[in-house]
PDB file of C-alpha atoms in Angstrom:
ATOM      1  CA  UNK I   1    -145.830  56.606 -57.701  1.00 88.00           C
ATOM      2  CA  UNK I   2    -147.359  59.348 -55.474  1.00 96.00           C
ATOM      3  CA  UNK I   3    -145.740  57.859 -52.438  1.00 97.00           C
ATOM      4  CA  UNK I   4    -142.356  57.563 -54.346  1.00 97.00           C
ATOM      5  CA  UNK I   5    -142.998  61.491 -55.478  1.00 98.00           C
ATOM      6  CA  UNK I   6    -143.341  62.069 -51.965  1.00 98.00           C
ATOM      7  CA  UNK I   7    -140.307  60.734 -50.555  1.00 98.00           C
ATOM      8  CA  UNK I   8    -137.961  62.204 -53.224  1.00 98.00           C
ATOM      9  CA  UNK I   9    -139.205  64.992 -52.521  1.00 98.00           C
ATOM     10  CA  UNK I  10    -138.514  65.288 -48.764  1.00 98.00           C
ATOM     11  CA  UNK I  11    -135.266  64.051 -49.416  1.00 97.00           C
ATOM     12  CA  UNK I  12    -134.823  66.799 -51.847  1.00 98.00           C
ATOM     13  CA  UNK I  13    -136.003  69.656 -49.663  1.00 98.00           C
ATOM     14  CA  UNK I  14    -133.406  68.456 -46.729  1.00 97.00           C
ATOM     15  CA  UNK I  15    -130.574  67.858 -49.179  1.00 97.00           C
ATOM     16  CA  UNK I  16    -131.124  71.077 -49.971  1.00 97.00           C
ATOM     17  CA  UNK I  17    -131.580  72.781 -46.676  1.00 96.00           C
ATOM     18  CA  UNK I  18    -128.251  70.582 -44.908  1.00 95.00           C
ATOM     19  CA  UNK I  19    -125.961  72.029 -47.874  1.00 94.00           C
ATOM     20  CA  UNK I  20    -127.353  75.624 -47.118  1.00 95.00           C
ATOM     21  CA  UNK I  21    -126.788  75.210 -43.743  1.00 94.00           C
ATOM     22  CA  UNK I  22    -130.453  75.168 -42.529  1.00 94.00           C
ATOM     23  CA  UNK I  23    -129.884  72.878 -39.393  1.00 94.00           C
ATOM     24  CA  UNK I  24    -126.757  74.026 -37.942  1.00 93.00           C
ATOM     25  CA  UNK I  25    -128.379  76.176 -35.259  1.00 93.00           C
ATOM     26  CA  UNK I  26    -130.510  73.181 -34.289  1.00 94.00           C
ATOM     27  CA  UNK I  27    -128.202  70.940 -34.190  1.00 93.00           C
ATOM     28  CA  UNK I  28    -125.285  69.451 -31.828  1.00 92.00           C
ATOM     29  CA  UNK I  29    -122.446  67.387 -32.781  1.00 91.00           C
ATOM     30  CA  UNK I  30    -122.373  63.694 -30.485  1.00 90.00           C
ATOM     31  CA  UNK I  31    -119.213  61.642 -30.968  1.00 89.00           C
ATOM     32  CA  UNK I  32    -118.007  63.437 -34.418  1.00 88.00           C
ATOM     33  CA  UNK I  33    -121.466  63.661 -35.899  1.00 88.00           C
ATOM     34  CA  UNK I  34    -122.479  67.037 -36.881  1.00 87.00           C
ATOM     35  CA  UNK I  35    -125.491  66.107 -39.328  1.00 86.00           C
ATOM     36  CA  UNK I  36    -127.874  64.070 -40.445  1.00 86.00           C
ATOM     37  CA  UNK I  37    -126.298  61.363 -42.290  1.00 85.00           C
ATOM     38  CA  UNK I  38    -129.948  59.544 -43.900  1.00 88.00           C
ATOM     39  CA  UNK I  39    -130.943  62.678 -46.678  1.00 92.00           C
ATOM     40  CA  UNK I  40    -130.007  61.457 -49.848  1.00 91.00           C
ATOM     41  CA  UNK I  41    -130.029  62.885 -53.483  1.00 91.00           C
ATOM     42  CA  UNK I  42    -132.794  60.167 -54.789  1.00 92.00           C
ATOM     43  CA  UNK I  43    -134.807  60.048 -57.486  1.00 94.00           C
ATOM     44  CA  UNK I  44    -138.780  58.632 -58.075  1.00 96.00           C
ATOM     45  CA  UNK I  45    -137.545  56.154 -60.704  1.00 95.00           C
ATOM     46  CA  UNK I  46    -134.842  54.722 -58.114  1.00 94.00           C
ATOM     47  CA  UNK I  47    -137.413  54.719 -55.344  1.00 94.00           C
ATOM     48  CA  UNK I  48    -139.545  52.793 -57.772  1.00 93.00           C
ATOM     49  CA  UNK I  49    -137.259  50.028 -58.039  1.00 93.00           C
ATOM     50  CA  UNK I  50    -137.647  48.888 -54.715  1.00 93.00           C
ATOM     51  CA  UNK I  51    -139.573  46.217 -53.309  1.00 91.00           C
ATOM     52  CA  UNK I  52    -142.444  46.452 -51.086  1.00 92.00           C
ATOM     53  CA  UNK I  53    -141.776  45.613 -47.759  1.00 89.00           C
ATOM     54  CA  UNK I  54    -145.177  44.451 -45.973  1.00 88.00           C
ATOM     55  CA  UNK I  55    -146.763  42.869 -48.881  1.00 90.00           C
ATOM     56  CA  UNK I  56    -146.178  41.772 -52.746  1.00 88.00           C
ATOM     57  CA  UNK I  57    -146.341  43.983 -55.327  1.00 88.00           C
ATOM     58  CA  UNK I  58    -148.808  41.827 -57.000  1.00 86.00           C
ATOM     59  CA  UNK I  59    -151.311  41.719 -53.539  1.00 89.00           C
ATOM     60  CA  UNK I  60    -151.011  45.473 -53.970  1.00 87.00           C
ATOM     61  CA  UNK I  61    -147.767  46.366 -51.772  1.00 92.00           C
ATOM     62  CA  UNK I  62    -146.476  49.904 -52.562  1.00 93.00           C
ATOM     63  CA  UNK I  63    -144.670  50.856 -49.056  1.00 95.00           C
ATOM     64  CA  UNK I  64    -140.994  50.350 -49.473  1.00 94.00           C
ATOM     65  CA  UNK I  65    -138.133  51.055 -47.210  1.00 93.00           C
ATOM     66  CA  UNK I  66    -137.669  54.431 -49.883  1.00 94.00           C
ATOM     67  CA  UNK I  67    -140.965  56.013 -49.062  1.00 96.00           C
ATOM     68  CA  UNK I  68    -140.709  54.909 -45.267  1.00 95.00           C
ATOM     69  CA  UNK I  69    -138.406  56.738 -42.341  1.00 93.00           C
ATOM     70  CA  UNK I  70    -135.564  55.515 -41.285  1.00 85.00           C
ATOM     71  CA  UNK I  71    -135.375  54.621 -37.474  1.00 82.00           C
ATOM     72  CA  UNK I  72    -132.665  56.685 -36.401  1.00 87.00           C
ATOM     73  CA  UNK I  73    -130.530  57.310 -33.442  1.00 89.00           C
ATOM     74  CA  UNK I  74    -131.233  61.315 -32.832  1.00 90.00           C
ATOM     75  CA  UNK I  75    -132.340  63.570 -29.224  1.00 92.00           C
ATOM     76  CA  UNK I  76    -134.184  66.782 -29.577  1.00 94.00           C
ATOM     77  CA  UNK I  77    -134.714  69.212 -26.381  1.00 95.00           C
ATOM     78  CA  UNK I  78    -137.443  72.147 -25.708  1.00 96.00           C
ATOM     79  CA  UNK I  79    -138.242  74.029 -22.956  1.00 95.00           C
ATOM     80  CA  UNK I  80    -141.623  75.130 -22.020  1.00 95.00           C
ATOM     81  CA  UNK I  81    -142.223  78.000 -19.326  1.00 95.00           C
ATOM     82  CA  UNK I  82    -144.845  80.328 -17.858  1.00 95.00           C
ATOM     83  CA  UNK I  83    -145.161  83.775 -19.316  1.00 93.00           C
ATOM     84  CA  UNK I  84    -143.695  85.180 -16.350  1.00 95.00           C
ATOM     85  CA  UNK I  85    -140.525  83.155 -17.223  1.00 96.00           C
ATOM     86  CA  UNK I  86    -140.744  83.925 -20.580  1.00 94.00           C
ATOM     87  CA  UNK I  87    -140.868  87.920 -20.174  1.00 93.00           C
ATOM     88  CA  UNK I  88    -138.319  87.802 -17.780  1.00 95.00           C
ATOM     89  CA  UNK I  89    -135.706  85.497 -19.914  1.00 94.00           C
ATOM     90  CA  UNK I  90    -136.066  88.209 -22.920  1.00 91.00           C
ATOM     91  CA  UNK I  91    -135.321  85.321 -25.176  1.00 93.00           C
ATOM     92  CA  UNK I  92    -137.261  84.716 -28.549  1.00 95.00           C
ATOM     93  CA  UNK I  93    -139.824  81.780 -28.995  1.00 96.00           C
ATOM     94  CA  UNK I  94    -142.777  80.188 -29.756  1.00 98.00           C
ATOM     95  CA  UNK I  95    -146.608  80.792 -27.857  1.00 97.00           C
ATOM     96  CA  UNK I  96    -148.557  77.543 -27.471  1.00 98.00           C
ATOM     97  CA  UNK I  97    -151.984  78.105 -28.721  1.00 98.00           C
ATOM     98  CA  UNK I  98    -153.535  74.980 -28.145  1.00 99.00           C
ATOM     99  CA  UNK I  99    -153.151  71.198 -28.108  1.00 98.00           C
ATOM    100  CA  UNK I 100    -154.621  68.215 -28.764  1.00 98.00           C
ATOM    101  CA  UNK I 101    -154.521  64.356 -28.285  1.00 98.00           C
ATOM    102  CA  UNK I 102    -157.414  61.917 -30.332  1.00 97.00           C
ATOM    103  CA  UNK I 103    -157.482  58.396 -30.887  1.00 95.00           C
ATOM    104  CA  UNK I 104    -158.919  56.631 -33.907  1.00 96.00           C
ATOM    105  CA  UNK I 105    -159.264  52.424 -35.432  1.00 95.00           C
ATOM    106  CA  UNK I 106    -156.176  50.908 -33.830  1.00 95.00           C
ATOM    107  CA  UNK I 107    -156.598  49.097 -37.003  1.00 92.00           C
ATOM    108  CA  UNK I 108    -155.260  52.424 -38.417  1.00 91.00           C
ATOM    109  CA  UNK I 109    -152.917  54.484 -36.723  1.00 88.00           C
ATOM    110  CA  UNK I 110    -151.374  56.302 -38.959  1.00 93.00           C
ATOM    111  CA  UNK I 111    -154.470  58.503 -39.378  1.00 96.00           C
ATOM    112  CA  UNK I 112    -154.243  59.410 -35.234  1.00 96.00           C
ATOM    113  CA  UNK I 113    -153.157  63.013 -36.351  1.00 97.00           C
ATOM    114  CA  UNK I 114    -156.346  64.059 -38.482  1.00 98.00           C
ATOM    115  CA  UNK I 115    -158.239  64.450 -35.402  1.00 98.00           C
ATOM    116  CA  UNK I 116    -155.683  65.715 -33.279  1.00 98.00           C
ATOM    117  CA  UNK I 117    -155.156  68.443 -35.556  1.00 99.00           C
ATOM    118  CA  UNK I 118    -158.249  69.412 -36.539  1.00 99.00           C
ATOM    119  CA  UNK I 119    -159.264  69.774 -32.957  1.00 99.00           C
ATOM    120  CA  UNK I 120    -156.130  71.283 -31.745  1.00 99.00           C
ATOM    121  CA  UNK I 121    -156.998  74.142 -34.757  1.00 99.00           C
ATOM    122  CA  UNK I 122    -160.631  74.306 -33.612  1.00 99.00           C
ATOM    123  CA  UNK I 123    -159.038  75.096 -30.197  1.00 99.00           C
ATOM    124  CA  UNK I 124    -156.725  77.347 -30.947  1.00 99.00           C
ATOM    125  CA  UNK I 125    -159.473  79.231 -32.849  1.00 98.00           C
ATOM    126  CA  UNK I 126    -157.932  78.857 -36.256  1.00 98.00           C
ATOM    127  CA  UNK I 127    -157.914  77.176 -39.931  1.00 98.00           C
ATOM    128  CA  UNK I 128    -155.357  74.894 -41.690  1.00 98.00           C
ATOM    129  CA  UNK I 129    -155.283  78.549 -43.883  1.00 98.00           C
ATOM    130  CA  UNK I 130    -153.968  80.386 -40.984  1.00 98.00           C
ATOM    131  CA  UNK I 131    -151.228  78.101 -40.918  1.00 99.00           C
ATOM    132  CA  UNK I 132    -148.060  79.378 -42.087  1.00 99.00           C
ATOM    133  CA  UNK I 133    -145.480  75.887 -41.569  1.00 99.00           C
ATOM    134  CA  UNK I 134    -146.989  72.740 -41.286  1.00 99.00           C
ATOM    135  CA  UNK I 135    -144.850  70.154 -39.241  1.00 99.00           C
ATOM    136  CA  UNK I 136    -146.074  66.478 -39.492  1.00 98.00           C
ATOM    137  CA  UNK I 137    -144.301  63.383 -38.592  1.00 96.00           C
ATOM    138  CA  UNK I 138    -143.600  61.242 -42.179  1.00 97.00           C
ATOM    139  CA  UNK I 139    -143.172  57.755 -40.870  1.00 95.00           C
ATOM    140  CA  UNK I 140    -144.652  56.754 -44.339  1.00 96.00           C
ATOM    141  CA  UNK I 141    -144.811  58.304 -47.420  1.00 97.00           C
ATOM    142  CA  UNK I 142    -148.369  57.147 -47.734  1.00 96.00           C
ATOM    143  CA  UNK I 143    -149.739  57.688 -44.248  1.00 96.00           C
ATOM    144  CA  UNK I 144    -148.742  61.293 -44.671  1.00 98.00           C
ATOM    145  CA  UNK I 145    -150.461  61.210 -48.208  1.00 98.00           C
ATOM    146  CA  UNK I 146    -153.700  59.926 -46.532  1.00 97.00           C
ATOM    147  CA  UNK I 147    -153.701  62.523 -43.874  1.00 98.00           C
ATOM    148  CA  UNK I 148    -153.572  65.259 -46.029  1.00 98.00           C
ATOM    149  CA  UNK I 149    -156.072  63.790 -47.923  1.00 98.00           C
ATOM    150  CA  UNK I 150    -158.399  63.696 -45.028  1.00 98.00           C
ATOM    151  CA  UNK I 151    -157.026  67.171 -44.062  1.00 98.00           C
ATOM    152  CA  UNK I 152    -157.704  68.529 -47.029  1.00 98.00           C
ATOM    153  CA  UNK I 153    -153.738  69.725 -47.033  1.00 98.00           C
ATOM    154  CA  UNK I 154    -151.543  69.980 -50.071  1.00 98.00           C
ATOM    155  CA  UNK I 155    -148.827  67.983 -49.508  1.00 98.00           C
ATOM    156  CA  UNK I 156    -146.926  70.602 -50.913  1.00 98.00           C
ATOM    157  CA  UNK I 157    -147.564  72.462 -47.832  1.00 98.00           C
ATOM    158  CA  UNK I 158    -145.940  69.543 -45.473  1.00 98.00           C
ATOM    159  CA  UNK I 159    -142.249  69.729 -44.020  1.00 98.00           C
ATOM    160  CA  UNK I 160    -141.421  72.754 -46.203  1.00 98.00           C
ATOM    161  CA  UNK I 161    -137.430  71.719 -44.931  1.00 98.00           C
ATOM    162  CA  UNK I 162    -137.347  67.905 -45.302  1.00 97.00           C
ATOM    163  CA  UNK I 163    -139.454  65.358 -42.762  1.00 96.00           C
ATOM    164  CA  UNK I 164    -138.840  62.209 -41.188  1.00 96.00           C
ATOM    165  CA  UNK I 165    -138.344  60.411 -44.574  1.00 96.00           C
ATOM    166  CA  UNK I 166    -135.376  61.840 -44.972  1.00 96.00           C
ATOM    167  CA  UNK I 167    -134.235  63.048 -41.531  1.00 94.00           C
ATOM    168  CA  UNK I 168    -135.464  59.738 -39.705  1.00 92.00           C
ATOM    169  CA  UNK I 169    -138.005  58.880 -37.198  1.00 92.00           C
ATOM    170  CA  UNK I 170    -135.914  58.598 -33.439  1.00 90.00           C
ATOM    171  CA  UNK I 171    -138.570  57.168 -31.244  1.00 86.00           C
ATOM    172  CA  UNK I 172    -139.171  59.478 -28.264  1.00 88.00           C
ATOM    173  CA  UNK I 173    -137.601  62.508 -29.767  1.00 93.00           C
ATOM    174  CA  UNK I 174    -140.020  63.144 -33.386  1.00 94.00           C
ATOM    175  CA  UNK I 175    -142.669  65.373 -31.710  1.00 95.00           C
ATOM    176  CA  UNK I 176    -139.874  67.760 -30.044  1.00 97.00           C
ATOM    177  CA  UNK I 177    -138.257  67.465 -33.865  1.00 96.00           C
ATOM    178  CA  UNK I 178    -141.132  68.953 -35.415  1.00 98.00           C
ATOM    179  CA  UNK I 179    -141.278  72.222 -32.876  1.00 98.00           C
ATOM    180  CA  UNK I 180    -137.753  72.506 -33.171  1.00 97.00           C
ATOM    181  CA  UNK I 181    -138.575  72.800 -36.837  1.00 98.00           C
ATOM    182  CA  UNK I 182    -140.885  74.824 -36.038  1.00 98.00           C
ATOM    183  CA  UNK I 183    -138.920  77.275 -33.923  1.00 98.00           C
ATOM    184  CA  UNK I 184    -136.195  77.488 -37.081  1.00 97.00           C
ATOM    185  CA  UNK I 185    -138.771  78.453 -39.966  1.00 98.00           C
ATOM    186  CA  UNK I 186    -140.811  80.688 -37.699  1.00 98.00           C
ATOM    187  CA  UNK I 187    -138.083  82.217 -35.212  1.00 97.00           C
ATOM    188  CA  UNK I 188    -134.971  82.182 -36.738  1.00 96.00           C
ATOM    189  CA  UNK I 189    -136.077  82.473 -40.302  1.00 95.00           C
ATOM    190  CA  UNK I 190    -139.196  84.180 -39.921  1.00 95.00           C
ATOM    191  CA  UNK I 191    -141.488  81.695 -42.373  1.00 95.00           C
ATOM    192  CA  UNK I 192    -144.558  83.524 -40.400  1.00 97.00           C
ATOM    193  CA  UNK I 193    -146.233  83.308 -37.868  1.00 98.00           C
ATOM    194  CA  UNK I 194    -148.395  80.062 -36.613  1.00 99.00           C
ATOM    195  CA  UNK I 195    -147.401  76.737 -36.894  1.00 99.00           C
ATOM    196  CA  UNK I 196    -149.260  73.295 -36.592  1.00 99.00           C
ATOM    197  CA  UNK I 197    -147.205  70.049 -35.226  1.00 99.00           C
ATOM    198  CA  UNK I 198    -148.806  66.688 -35.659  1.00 98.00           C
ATOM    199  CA  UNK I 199    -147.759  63.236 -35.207  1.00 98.00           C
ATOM    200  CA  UNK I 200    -149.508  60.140 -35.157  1.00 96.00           C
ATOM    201  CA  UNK I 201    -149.074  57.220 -32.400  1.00 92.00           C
ATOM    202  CA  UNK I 202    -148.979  53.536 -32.618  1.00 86.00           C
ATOM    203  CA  UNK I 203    -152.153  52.175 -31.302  1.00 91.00           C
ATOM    204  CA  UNK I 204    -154.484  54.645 -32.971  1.00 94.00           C
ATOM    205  CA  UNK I 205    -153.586  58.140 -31.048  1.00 96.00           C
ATOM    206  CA  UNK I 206    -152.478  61.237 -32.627  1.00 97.00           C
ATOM    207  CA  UNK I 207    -151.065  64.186 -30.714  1.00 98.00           C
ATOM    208  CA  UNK I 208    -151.053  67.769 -32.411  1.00 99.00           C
ATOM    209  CA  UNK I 209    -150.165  71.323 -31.553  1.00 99.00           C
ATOM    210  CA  UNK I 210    -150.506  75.032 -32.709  1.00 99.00           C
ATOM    211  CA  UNK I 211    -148.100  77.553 -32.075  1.00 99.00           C
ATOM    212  CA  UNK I 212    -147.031  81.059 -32.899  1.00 98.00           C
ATOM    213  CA  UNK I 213    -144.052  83.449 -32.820  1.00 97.00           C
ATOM    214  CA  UNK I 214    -143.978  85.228 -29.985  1.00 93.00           C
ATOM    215  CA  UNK I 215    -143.600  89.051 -31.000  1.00 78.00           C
TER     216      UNK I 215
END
């Protein structure tokens, strides 16, 4: 049920965010496409009607293709320069603060992030309270759950604008995603200030990265 409450959720908050026009700035239309297609109004008693997907219910299977991303065709672009090149472009944008790459049990990978994160925070001399927008990859509903829970994050707190559950999961392009998310809550809509990005890695790595507005 917490999983399912999850995923509604997301799909919720980018249902909500598409029909307000939240990700037109970010986005650009590729043979007629102009949005996301996957966000869905959904509901936890729907998602609960689905059948696990890994395992039986009755051996204790509760991840379902509703609280799991889609795999999705999508492209996302940044650009990273020097200050120098920043100062002298005069264009708004985001301050890396620190970064971070971990590795945990193969055996669990989803989990990859936790250390990523809380290293790439001890690095970039701040707490998961100094966060304003917190940007991490949902590839499952309850890999996300268990992060937080080793965080100690409010799920609340996570993909304020929709994640990957409902947006989709385009292999290669999910970490630039989540600063381009980034970019939209804290540059164009001014959500605050610092950001944290985290995703986790097949194999047992998790990559993660603070950022702030630039003033």
């Amino acid at each position: 049920v917490r999983q399912d409450a999850y995923a509604a959720r997301s799909h919720a908050r980018a249902v909500a965010t598409r029909d307000a026009g939240g990700y037109a700035d970010e986005l650009v239309a590729v043979g007629g496409v102009s949005r996301d297609e996957r966000p869905r109004a959904i509901t936890v008693d729907r998602l609960a009607r689905l059948r696990p997907a890994f395992r039986p219910a009755a051996e204790g299977g509760t991840v379902t293709a509703g609280n799991a991303c889609g795999v999705n065709d999508g492209a996302a672009a940044v650009a990273l320069v020097d200050a120098a090149t920043y100062r002298r472009l005069d264009v708004p944008g985001l301050r890396v603060l620190a970064t971070a790459t971990a590795g945990v049990d193969p055996q669990l990978p989803g989990l990859g992030l936790v250390p990523s994160a809380r290293q790439a925070l001890d690095a970039a001399g701040r707490t998961l309270d100094d966060v304003d927008v917190v940007e991490l990859n949902e590839a499952f509903a309850g890999q996300v759950l268990a992060c937080c829970d080793a965080l100690g994050l409010d799920p609340a707190r996570v993909c304020p604008e929709g994640g990957a559950l409902a947006l989709g999961h385009p292999w290669g392009a999910s970490g630039a995603v989540l600063l381009v998310r980034l970019f939209t809550q804290l540059v164009r809509r001014n959500a605050g200030r610092t950001g944290l990005a985290a995703i986790a890695v097949g194999g047992g790595q998790g990559v993660a990265m603070v950022v702030e507005r630039c003033p």
